[in-house]
Amino acid sequence: MMSSITNEIKIIKNTTSKINEVDFENLTFGNTFTDHMLICDFKNGAWEQPVIKAYEPFTIDPSAKVFHYGQAIFEGMKAYKDANNDVWMFRPDENHTRFNKSAVRMAMPEVPEEIFIDGLKSLLNLERDWVKFGNGNSLYIRPFMIAIGSGVIAQPSTQYRFMIILSPAKSYYSGEVKVIIAEHYSRAANGGIGAAKAAGNYSAQFYPTKLANDLGYQQIIWTDDATHTKLEEAGTMNVFFRIGDTLLTAPTSERILDGVTRKSVLDIAKRDNITTEVRPVLVEELVAAAKNGTLKEIFGAGTAAVINPIVGFCYKEEYFELPKLENSFALSLKEKLNNIQYKLADDTFGWTVKV
């Protein structure tokens, strides 16, 4: 292995690569990882030097607080390659800001920009051959932080580990997505950690999602915890509804994640003069629109899937199929967003950052 230091980031290059063993046309999302990872520990009240090294397992104490008290947060991002072989990140400042908001909510230290952003750029530059050009191809970026301090006393850790790992990706979901509207289980509650991208939010979804899968539905549209009358998120994504020619989505709150893709969709829709409303959307409103024919589309929006159309939903054991549209907002918005990400259209918003 070769060692060097770039902008205070120590880089230990792996002398061998597994890239030639990867079938990039048949990737399972999140199962294949690149040759290197970034790792940086927080100890004695300060961040240590970030290190980029070979992707490999590591050892921590069995009493590490991440195992016992769930101090773990993460982000989801992507990098893209354009026709000139340049690599681009999409709105990394938004992910960095949200990561630190999650850190504060989970009583974890904030990660400085020179570790998060500069470290990510250095890692991507080293792994740029893993970013493949072409529609649907991307490199999924997973920054995360865990509590590594030892001891089972119920209090925040004093030691943490920040890491970034990379995974080549194609499509996240395949096939048609049908959803069921939650009537009992909740994703998050007021005063809780729903607005943080905390690991526990996702593990809590697994059981009710399994119940939905057993009924033939791929995901759940979550409702508010107090009354189950307000529509909030779809699976692990923000959710949009098209009623007539108006695009609706719930406002962010303590229960709803402030999605980067969600923000981008709203900005593109407004630029293109699509009427948008950010307000509480009621279950009864959705059911009424489905019955009277004004409900045209439902789609999820998130980093992994980008935009994922939903073909139908179930509520109180009644299933509603959505119409097949030629002028789909979902498909049009996804194409316009992808064109910006892949540098096929002018980025008038200033969202893309060259590596």
mmCIF file with all atom_site columns, N, CA, C and O in Angstrom, residues 47-89:
data_model
loop_
_atom_site.group_PDB
_atom_site.id
_atom_site.type_symbol
_atom_site.label_atom_id
_atom_site.label_alt_id
_atom_site.label_comp_id
_atom_site.label_asym_id
_atom_site.label_entity_id
_atom_site.label_seq_id
_atom_site.pdbx_PDB_ins_code
_atom_site.Cartn_x
_atom_site.Cartn_y
_atom_site.Cartn_z
_atom_site.occupancy
_atom_site.B_iso_or_equiv
_atom_site.pdbx_formal_charge
_atom_site.auth_seq_id
_atom_site.auth_comp_id
_atom_site.auth_asym_id
_atom_site.auth_atom_id
_atom_site.pdbx_PDB_model_num
ATOM 1   N N  . TRP A 1 47 ? -11.723 16.085 16.607  1.00 0.00 ? 47 TRP A N  1
ATOM 2   C CA . TRP A 1 47 ? -11.616 15.157 15.486  1.00 0.00 ? 47 TRP A CA 1
ATOM 3   C C  . TRP A 1 47 ? -10.146 14.885 15.177  1.00 0.00 ? 47 TRP A C  1
ATOM 4   O O  . TRP A 1 47 ? -9.327  15.804 15.154  1.00 0.00 ? 47 TRP A O  1
ATOM 5   N N  . GLU A 1 48 ? -9.840  13.622 14.944  1.00 0.00 ? 48 GLU A N  1
ATOM 6   C CA . GLU A 1 48 ? -8.486  13.241 14.569  1.00 0.00 ? 48 GLU A CA 1
ATOM 7   C C  . GLU A 1 48 ? -8.305  13.391 13.055  1.00 0.00 ? 48 GLU A C  1
ATOM 8   O O  . GLU A 1 48 ? -9.213  13.806 12.342  1.00 0.00 ? 48 GLU A O  1
ATOM 9   N N  . GLN A 1 49 ? -7.131  13.043 12.545  1.00 0.00 ? 49 GLN A N  1
ATOM 10  C CA . GLN A 1 49 ? -6.861  13.166 11.114  1.00 0.00 ? 49 GLN A CA 1
ATOM 11  C C  . GLN A 1 49 ? -7.684  12.141 10.324  1.00 0.00 ? 49 GLN A C  1
ATOM 12  O O  . GLN A 1 49 ? -7.679  10.958 10.650  1.00 0.00 ? 49 GLN A O  1
ATOM 13  N N  . PRO A 1 50 ? -8.398  12.587 9.284   1.00 0.00 ? 50 PRO A N  1
ATOM 14  C CA . PRO A 1 50 ? -9.119  11.630 8.444   1.00 0.00 ? 50 PRO A CA 1
ATOM 15  C C  . PRO A 1 50 ? -8.140  10.760 7.653   1.00 0.00 ? 50 PRO A C  1
ATOM 16  O O  . PRO A 1 50 ? -7.082  11.230 7.225   1.00 0.00 ? 50 PRO A O  1
ATOM 17  N N  . VAL A 1 51 ? -8.532  9.518  7.460   1.00 0.00 ? 51 VAL A N  1
ATOM 18  C CA . VAL A 1 51 ? -7.696  8.574  6.718   1.00 0.00 ? 51 VAL A CA 1
ATOM 19  C C  . VAL A 1 51 ? -8.552  7.901  5.658   1.00 0.00 ? 51 VAL A C  1
ATOM 20  O O  . VAL A 1 51 ? -9.656  7.423  5.936   1.00 0.00 ? 51 VAL A O  1
ATOM 21  N N  . ILE A 1 52 ? -8.041  7.877  4.426   1.00 0.00 ? 52 ILE A N  1
ATOM 22  C CA . ILE A 1 52 ? -8.648  7.075  3.363   1.00 0.00 ? 52 ILE A CA 1
ATOM 23  C C  . ILE A 1 52 ? -7.789  5.834  3.221   1.00 0.00 ? 52 ILE A C  1
ATOM 24  O O  . ILE A 1 52 ? -6.577  5.915  3.024   1.00 0.00 ? 52 ILE A O  1
ATOM 25  N N  . LYS A 1 53 ? -8.430  4.680  3.339   1.00 0.00 ? 53 LYS A N  1
ATOM 26  C CA . LYS A 1 53 ? -7.697  3.416  3.350   1.00 0.00 ? 53 LYS A CA 1
ATOM 27  C C  . LYS A 1 53 ? -8.534  2.346  2.674   1.00 0.00 ? 53 LYS A C  1
ATOM 28  O O  . LYS A 1 53 ? -9.661  2.607  2.212   1.00 0.00 ? 53 LYS A O  1
ATOM 29  N N  . ALA A 1 54 ? -8.020  1.147  2.605   1.00 0.00 ? 54 ALA A N  1
ATOM 30  C CA . ALA A 1 54 ? -8.728  0.042  1.970   1.00 0.00 ? 54 ALA A CA 1
ATOM 31  C C  . ALA A 1 54 ? -10.060 -0.225 2.681   1.00 0.00 ? 54 ALA A C  1
ATOM 32  O O  . ALA A 1 54 ? -10.138 -0.176 3.917   1.00 0.00 ? 54 ALA A O  1
ATOM 33  N N  . TYR A 1 55 ? -11.089 -0.509 1.899   1.00 0.00 ? 55 TYR A N  1
ATOM 34  C CA . TYR A 1 55 ? -12.380 -0.914 2.462   1.00 0.00 ? 55 TYR A CA 1
ATOM 35  C C  . TYR A 1 55 ? -12.195 -2.266 3.140   1.00 0.00 ? 55 TYR A C  1
ATOM 36  O O  . TYR A 1 55 ? -11.768 -3.241 2.511   1.00 0.00 ? 55 TYR A O  1
ATOM 37  N N  . GLU A 1 56 ? -12.491 -2.316 4.425   1.00 0.00 ? 56 GLU A N  1
ATOM 38  C CA . GLU A 1 56 ? -12.265 -3.549 5.179   1.00 0.00 ? 56 GLU A CA 1
ATOM 39  C C  . GLU A 1 56 ? -13.046 -3.493 6.481   1.00 0.00 ? 56 GLU A C  1
ATOM 40  O O  . GLU A 1 56 ? -13.447 -2.423 6.941   1.00 0.00 ? 56 GLU A O  1
ATOM 41  N N  . PRO A 1 57 ? -13.271 -4.651 7.109   1.00 0.00 ? 57 PRO A N  1
ATOM 42  C CA . PRO A 1 57 ? -13.909 -4.655 8.426   1.00 0.00 ? 57 PRO A CA 1
ATOM 43  C C  . PRO A 1 57 ? -13.021 -3.989 9.469   1.00 0.00 ? 57 PRO A C  1
ATOM 44  O O  . PRO A 1 57 ? -11.815 -3.861 9.282   1.00 0.00 ? 57 PRO A O  1
ATOM 45  N N  . PHE A 1 58 ? -13.645 -3.560 10.568  1.00 0.00 ? 58 PHE A N  1
ATOM 46  C CA . PHE A 1 58 ? -12.868 -3.016 11.675  1.00 0.00 ? 58 PHE A CA 1
ATOM 47  C C  . PHE A 1 58 ? -13.447 -3.555 12.985  1.00 0.00 ? 58 PHE A C  1
ATOM 48  O O  . PHE A 1 58 ? -14.568 -4.056 13.035  1.00 0.00 ? 58 PHE A O  1
ATOM 49  N N  . THR A 1 59 ? -12.670 -3.433 14.053  1.00 0.00 ? 59 THR A N  1
ATOM 50  C CA . THR A 1 59 ? -13.039 -3.996 15.347  1.00 0.00 ? 59 THR A CA 1
ATOM 51  C C  . THR A 1 59 ? -13.363 -2.882 16.335  1.00 0.00 ? 59 THR A C  1
ATOM 52  O O  . THR A 1 59 ? -12.627 -1.902 16.430  1.00 0.00 ? 59 THR A O  1
ATOM 53  N N  . ILE A 1 60 ? -14.483 -3.021 17.042  1.00 0.00 ? 60 ILE A N  1
ATOM 54  C CA . ILE A 1 60 ? -14.790 -2.120 18.153  1.00 0.00 ? 60 ILE A CA 1
ATOM 55  C C  . ILE A 1 60 ? -15.260 -2.956 19.341  1.00 0.00 ? 60 ILE A C  1
ATOM 56  O O  . ILE A 1 60 ? -15.627 -4.127 19.202  1.00 0.00 ? 60 ILE A O  1
ATOM 57  N N  . ASP A 1 61 ? -15.236 -2.335 20.508  1.00 0.00 ? 61 ASP A N  1
ATOM 58  C CA . ASP A 1 61 ? -15.577 -3.025 21.746  1.00 0.00 ? 61 ASP A CA 1
ATOM 59  C C  . ASP A 1 61 ? -17.038 -3.487 21.740  1.00 0.00 ? 61 ASP A C  1
ATOM 60  O O  . ASP A 1 61 ? -17.915 -2.765 21.270  1.00 0.00 ? 61 ASP A O  1
ATOM 61  N N  . PRO A 1 62 ? -17.316 -4.681 22.279  1.00 0.00 ? 62 PRO A N  1
ATOM 62  C CA . PRO A 1 62 ? -18.719 -5.144 22.354  1.00 0.00 ? 62 PRO A CA 1
ATOM 63  C C  . PRO A 1 62 ? -19.630 -4.222 23.158  1.00 0.00 ? 62 PRO A C  1
ATOM 64  O O  . PRO A 1 62 ? -20.853 -4.255 22.991  1.00 0.00 ? 62 PRO A O  1
ATOM 65  N N  . SER A 1 63 ? -19.036 -3.404 24.037  1.00 0.00 ? 63 SER A N  1
ATOM 66  C CA . SER A 1 63 ? -19.868 -2.494 24.820  1.00 0.00 ? 63 SER A CA 1
ATOM 67  C C  . SER A 1 63 ? -20.022 -1.130 24.163  1.00 0.00 ? 63 SER A C  1
ATOM 68  O O  . SER A 1 63 ? -20.556 -0.201 24.780  1.00 0.00 ? 63 SER A O  1
ATOM 69  N N  . ALA A 1 64 ? -19.572 -0.989 22.901  1.00 0.00 ? 64 ALA A N  1
ATOM 70  C CA . ALA A 1 64 ? -19.703 0.291  22.198  1.00 0.00 ? 64 ALA A CA 1
ATOM 71  C C  . ALA A 1 64 ? -21.153 0.755  22.223  1.00 0.00 ? 64 ALA A C  1
ATOM 72  O O  . ALA A 1 64 ? -22.079 -0.025 21.999  1.00 0.00 ? 64 ALA A O  1
ATOM 73  N N  . LYS A 1 65 ? -21.350 2.018  22.506  1.00 0.00 ? 65 LYS A N  1
ATOM 74  C CA . LYS A 1 65 ? -22.697 2.534  22.746  1.00 0.00 ? 65 LYS A CA 1
ATOM 75  C C  . LYS A 1 65 ? -23.617 2.460  21.535  1.00 0.00 ? 65 LYS A C  1
ATOM 76  O O  . LYS A 1 65 ? -24.837 2.457  21.682  1.00 0.00 ? 65 LYS A O  1
ATOM 77  N N  . VAL A 1 66 ? -23.037 2.373  20.320  1.00 0.00 ? 66 VAL A N  1
ATOM 78  C CA . VAL A 1 66 ? -23.890 2.220  19.150  1.00 0.00 ? 66 VAL A CA 1
ATOM 79  C C  . VAL A 1 66 ? -24.730 0.953  19.248  1.00 0.00 ? 66 VAL A C  1
ATOM 80  O O  . VAL A 1 66 ? -25.877 0.906  18.793  1.00 0.00 ? 66 VAL A O  1
ATOM 81  N N  . PHE A 1 67 ? -24.177 -0.101 19.860  1.00 0.00 ? 67 PHE A N  1
ATOM 82  C CA . PHE A 1 67 ? -24.895 -1.369 19.974  1.00 0.00 ? 67 PHE A CA 1
ATOM 83  C C  . PHE A 1 67 ? -26.002 -1.314 21.020  1.00 0.00 ? 67 PHE A C  1
ATOM 84  O O  . PHE A 1 67 ? -27.001 -2.027 20.908  1.00 0.00 ? 67 PHE A O  1
ATOM 85  N N  . HIS A 1 68 ? -25.817 -0.495 22.043  1.00 0.00 ? 68 HIS A N  1
ATOM 86  C CA . HIS A 1 68 ? -26.713 -0.530 23.189  1.00 0.00 ? 68 HIS A CA 1
ATOM 87  C C  . HIS A 1 68 ? -27.706 0.623  23.230  1.00 0.00 ? 68 HIS A C  1
ATOM 88  O O  . HIS A 1 68 ? -28.819 0.461  23.745  1.00 0.00 ? 68 HIS A O  1
ATOM 89  N N  . TYR A 1 69 ? -27.309 1.788  22.688  1.00 0.00 ? 69 TYR A N  1
ATOM 90  C CA . TYR A 1 69 ? -28.173 2.960  22.786  1.00 0.00 ? 69 TYR A CA 1
ATOM 91  C C  . TYR A 1 69 ? -28.436 3.636  21.448  1.00 0.00 ? 69 TYR A C  1
ATOM 92  O O  . TYR A 1 69 ? -29.039 4.705  21.392  1.00 0.00 ? 69 TYR A O  1
ATOM 93  N N  . GLY A 1 70 ? -27.979 3.011  20.359  1.00 0.00 ? 70 GLY A N  1
ATOM 94  C CA . GLY A 1 70 ? -28.415 3.414  19.033  1.00 0.00 ? 70 GLY A CA 1
ATOM 95  C C  . GLY A 1 70 ? -27.944 4.761  18.542  1.00 0.00 ? 70 GLY A C  1
ATOM 96  O O  . GLY A 1 70 ? -28.607 5.369  17.701  1.00 0.00 ? 70 GLY A O  1
ATOM 97  N N  . GLN A 1 71 ? -26.813 5.255  19.036  1.00 0.00 ? 71 GLN A N  1
ATOM 98  C CA . GLN A 1 71 ? -26.282 6.509  18.493  1.00 0.00 ? 71 GLN A CA 1
ATOM 99  C C  . GLN A 1 71 ? -25.647 6.226  17.139  1.00 0.00 ? 71 GLN A C  1
ATOM 100 O O  . GLN A 1 71 ? -24.494 5.835  17.035  1.00 0.00 ? 71 GLN A O  1
ATOM 101 N N  . ALA A 1 72 ? -26.434 6.405  16.108  1.00 0.00 ? 72 ALA A N  1
ATOM 102 C CA . ALA A 1 72 ? -25.977 6.149  14.740  1.00 0.00 ? 72 ALA A CA 1
ATOM 103 C C  . ALA A 1 72 ? -26.799 7.008  13.790  1.00 0.00 ? 72 ALA A C  1
ATOM 104 O O  . ALA A 1 72 ? -28.031 7.014  13.852  1.00 0.00 ? 72 ALA A O  1
ATOM 105 N N  . ILE A 1 73 ? -26.103 7.733  12.905  1.00 0.00 ? 73 ILE A N  1
ATOM 106 C CA . ILE A 1 73 ? -26.774 8.555  11.894  1.00 0.00 ? 73 ILE A CA 1
ATOM 107 C C  . ILE A 1 73 ? -26.093 8.324  10.554  1.00 0.00 ? 73 ILE A C  1
ATOM 108 O O  . ILE A 1 73 ? -24.968 7.807  10.492  1.00 0.00 ? 73 ILE A O  1
ATOM 109 N N  . PHE A 1 74 ? -26.780 8.702  9.474   1.00 0.00 ? 74 PHE A N  1
ATOM 110 C CA . PHE A 1 74 ? -26.196 8.512  8.145   1.00 0.00 ? 74 PHE A CA 1
ATOM 111 C C  . PHE A 1 74 ? -26.799 9.490  7.163   1.00 0.00 ? 74 PHE A C  1
ATOM 112 O O  . PHE A 1 74 ? -27.780 10.178 7.458   1.00 0.00 ? 74 PHE A O  1
ATOM 113 N N  . GLU A 1 75 ? -26.212 9.538  5.980   1.00 0.00 ? 75 GLU A N  1
ATOM 114 C CA . GLU A 1 75 ? -26.752 10.299 4.862   1.00 0.00 ? 75 GLU A CA 1
ATOM 115 C C  . GLU A 1 75 ? -26.749 9.405  3.625   1.00 0.00 ? 75 GLU A C  1
ATOM 116 O O  . GLU A 1 75 ? -26.039 8.394  3.566   1.00 0.00 ? 75 GLU A O  1
ATOM 117 N N  . GLY A 1 76 ? -27.532 9.784  2.630   1.00 0.00 ? 76 GLY A N  1
ATOM 118 C CA . GLY A 1 76 ? -27.522 9.127  1.334   1.00 0.00 ? 76 GLY A CA 1
ATOM 119 C C  . GLY A 1 76 ? -27.284 10.163 0.254   1.00 0.00 ? 76 GLY A C  1
ATOM 120 O O  . GLY A 1 76 ? -27.992 11.174 0.193   1.00 0.00 ? 76 GLY A O  1
ATOM 121 N N  . MET A 1 77 ? -26.267 9.965  -0.572  1.00 0.00 ? 77 MET A N  1
ATOM 122 C CA . MET A 1 77 ? -25.910 10.913 -1.622  1.00 0.00 ? 77 MET A CA 1
ATOM 123 C C  . MET A 1 77 ? -25.534 10.119 -2.864  1.00 0.00 ? 77 MET A C  1
ATOM 124 O O  . MET A 1 77 ? -25.400 8.895  -2.813  1.00 0.00 ? 77 MET A O  1
ATOM 125 N N  . LYS A 1 78 ? -25.329 10.832 -3.980  1.00 0.00 ? 78 LYS A N  1
ATOM 126 C CA . LYS A 1 78 ? -24.872 10.168 -5.197  1.00 0.00 ? 78 LYS A CA 1
ATOM 127 C C  . LYS A 1 78 ? -23.875 11.037 -5.941  1.00 0.00 ? 78 LYS A C  1
ATOM 128 O O  . LYS A 1 78 ? -23.918 12.267 -5.870  1.00 0.00 ? 78 LYS A O  1
ATOM 129 N N  . ALA A 1 79 ? -22.991 10.361 -6.670  1.00 0.00 ? 79 ALA A N  1
ATOM 130 C CA . ALA A 1 79 ? -22.094 11.026 -7.612  1.00 0.00 ? 79 ALA A CA 1
ATOM 131 C C  . ALA A 1 79 ? -22.399 10.500 -9.006  1.00 0.00 ? 79 ALA A C  1
ATOM 132 O O  . ALA A 1 79 ? -22.805 9.337  -9.172  1.00 0.00 ? 79 ALA A O  1
ATOM 133 N N  . TYR A 1 80 ? -22.194 11.356 -10.012 1.00 0.00 ? 80 TYR A N  1
ATOM 134 C CA . TYR A 1 80 ? -22.533 11.027 -11.392 1.00 0.00 ? 80 TYR A CA 1
ATOM 135 C C  . TYR A 1 80 ? -21.349 11.361 -12.307 1.00 0.00 ? 80 TYR A C  1
ATOM 136 O O  . TYR A 1 80 ? -20.535 12.217 -11.991 1.00 0.00 ? 80 TYR A O  1
ATOM 137 N N  . LYS A 1 81 ? -21.295 10.693 -13.437 1.00 0.00 ? 81 LYS A N  1
ATOM 138 C CA . LYS A 1 81 ? -20.241 10.974 -14.415 1.00 0.00 ? 81 LYS A CA 1
ATOM 139 C C  . LYS A 1 81 ? -20.870 11.491 -15.699 1.00 0.00 ? 81 LYS A C  1
ATOM 140 O O  . LYS A 1 81 ? -21.866 10.926 -16.192 1.00 0.00 ? 81 LYS A O  1
ATOM 141 N N  . ASP A 1 82 ? -20.297 12.562 -16.260 1.00 0.00 ? 82 ASP A N  1
ATOM 142 C CA . ASP A 1 82 ? -20.840 13.124 -17.490 1.00 0.00 ? 82 ASP A CA 1
ATOM 143 C C  . ASP A 1 82 ? -20.092 12.596 -18.714 1.00 0.00 ? 82 ASP A C  1
ATOM 144 O O  . ASP A 1 82 ? -19.178 11.762 -18.605 1.00 0.00 ? 82 ASP A O  1
ATOM 145 N N  . ALA A 1 83 ? -20.486 13.073 -19.892 1.00 0.00 ? 83 ALA A N  1
ATOM 146 C CA . ALA A 1 83 ? -19.912 12.575 -21.148 1.00 0.00 ? 83 ALA A CA 1
ATOM 147 C C  . ALA A 1 83 ? -18.444 12.937 -21.293 1.00 0.00 ? 83 ALA A C  1
ATOM 148 O O  . ALA A 1 83 ? -17.734 12.344 -22.118 1.00 0.00 ? 83 ALA A O  1
ATOM 149 N N  . ASN A 1 84 ? -17.958 13.909 -20.510 1.00 0.00 ? 84 ASN A N  1
ATOM 150 C CA . ASN A 1 84 ? -16.549 14.296 -20.554 1.00 0.00 ? 84 ASN A CA 1
ATOM 151 C C  . ASN A 1 84 ? -15.703 13.546 -19.536 1.00 0.00 ? 84 ASN A C  1
ATOM 152 O O  . ASN A 1 84 ? -14.540 13.892 -19.317 1.00 0.00 ? 84 ASN A O  1
ATOM 153 N N  . ASN A 1 85 ? -16.312 12.558 -18.902 1.00 0.00 ? 85 ASN A N  1
ATOM 154 C CA . ASN A 1 85 ? -15.625 11.738 -17.902 1.00 0.00 ? 85 ASN A CA 1
ATOM 155 C C  . ASN A 1 85 ? -15.361 12.491 -16.600 1.00 0.00 ? 85 ASN A C  1
ATOM 156 O O  . ASN A 1 85 ? -14.536 12.077 -15.787 1.00 0.00 ? 85 ASN A O  1
ATOM 157 N N  . ASP A 1 86 ? -16.056 13.597 -16.390 1.00 0.00 ? 86 ASP A N  1
ATOM 158 C CA . ASP A 1 86 ? -15.954 14.337 -15.139 1.00 0.00 ? 86 ASP A CA 1
ATOM 159 C C  . ASP A 1 86 ? -16.969 13.789 -14.134 1.00 0.00 ? 86 ASP A C  1
ATOM 160 O O  . ASP A 1 86 ? -18.067 13.353 -14.514 1.00 0.00 ? 86 ASP A O  1
ATOM 161 N N  . VAL A 1 87 ? -16.610 13.837 -12.869 1.00 0.00 ? 87 VAL A N  1
ATOM 162 C CA . VAL A 1 87 ? -17.462 13.330 -11.794 1.00 0.00 ? 87 VAL A CA 1
ATOM 163 C C  . VAL A 1 87 ? -18.068 14.513 -11.041 1.00 0.00 ? 87 VAL A C  1
ATOM 164 O O  . VAL A 1 87 ? -17.371 15.486 -10.711 1.00 0.00 ? 87 VAL A O  1
ATOM 165 N N  . TRP A 1 88 ? -19.354 14.402 -10.755 1.00 0.00 ? 88 TRP A N  1
ATOM 166 C CA . TRP A 1 88 ? -20.095 15.483 -10.116 1.00 0.00 ? 88 TRP A CA 1
ATOM 167 C C  . TRP A 1 88 ? -20.863 14.972 -8.902  1.00 0.00 ? 88 TRP A C  1
ATOM 168 O O  . TRP A 1 88 ? -21.454 13.901 -8.937  1.00 0.00 ? 88 TRP A O  1
ATOM 169 N N  . MET A 1 89 ? -20.866 15.772 -7.844  1.00 0.00 ? 89 MET A N  1
ATOM 170 C CA . MET A 1 89 ? -21.742 15.545 -6.700  1.00 0.00 ? 89 MET A CA 1
ATOM 171 C C  . MET A 1 89 ? -22.994 16.394 -6.851  1.00 0.00 ? 89 MET A C  1
ATOM 172 O O  . MET A 1 89 ? -22.974 17.417 -7.533  1.00 0.00 ? 89 MET A O  1
#
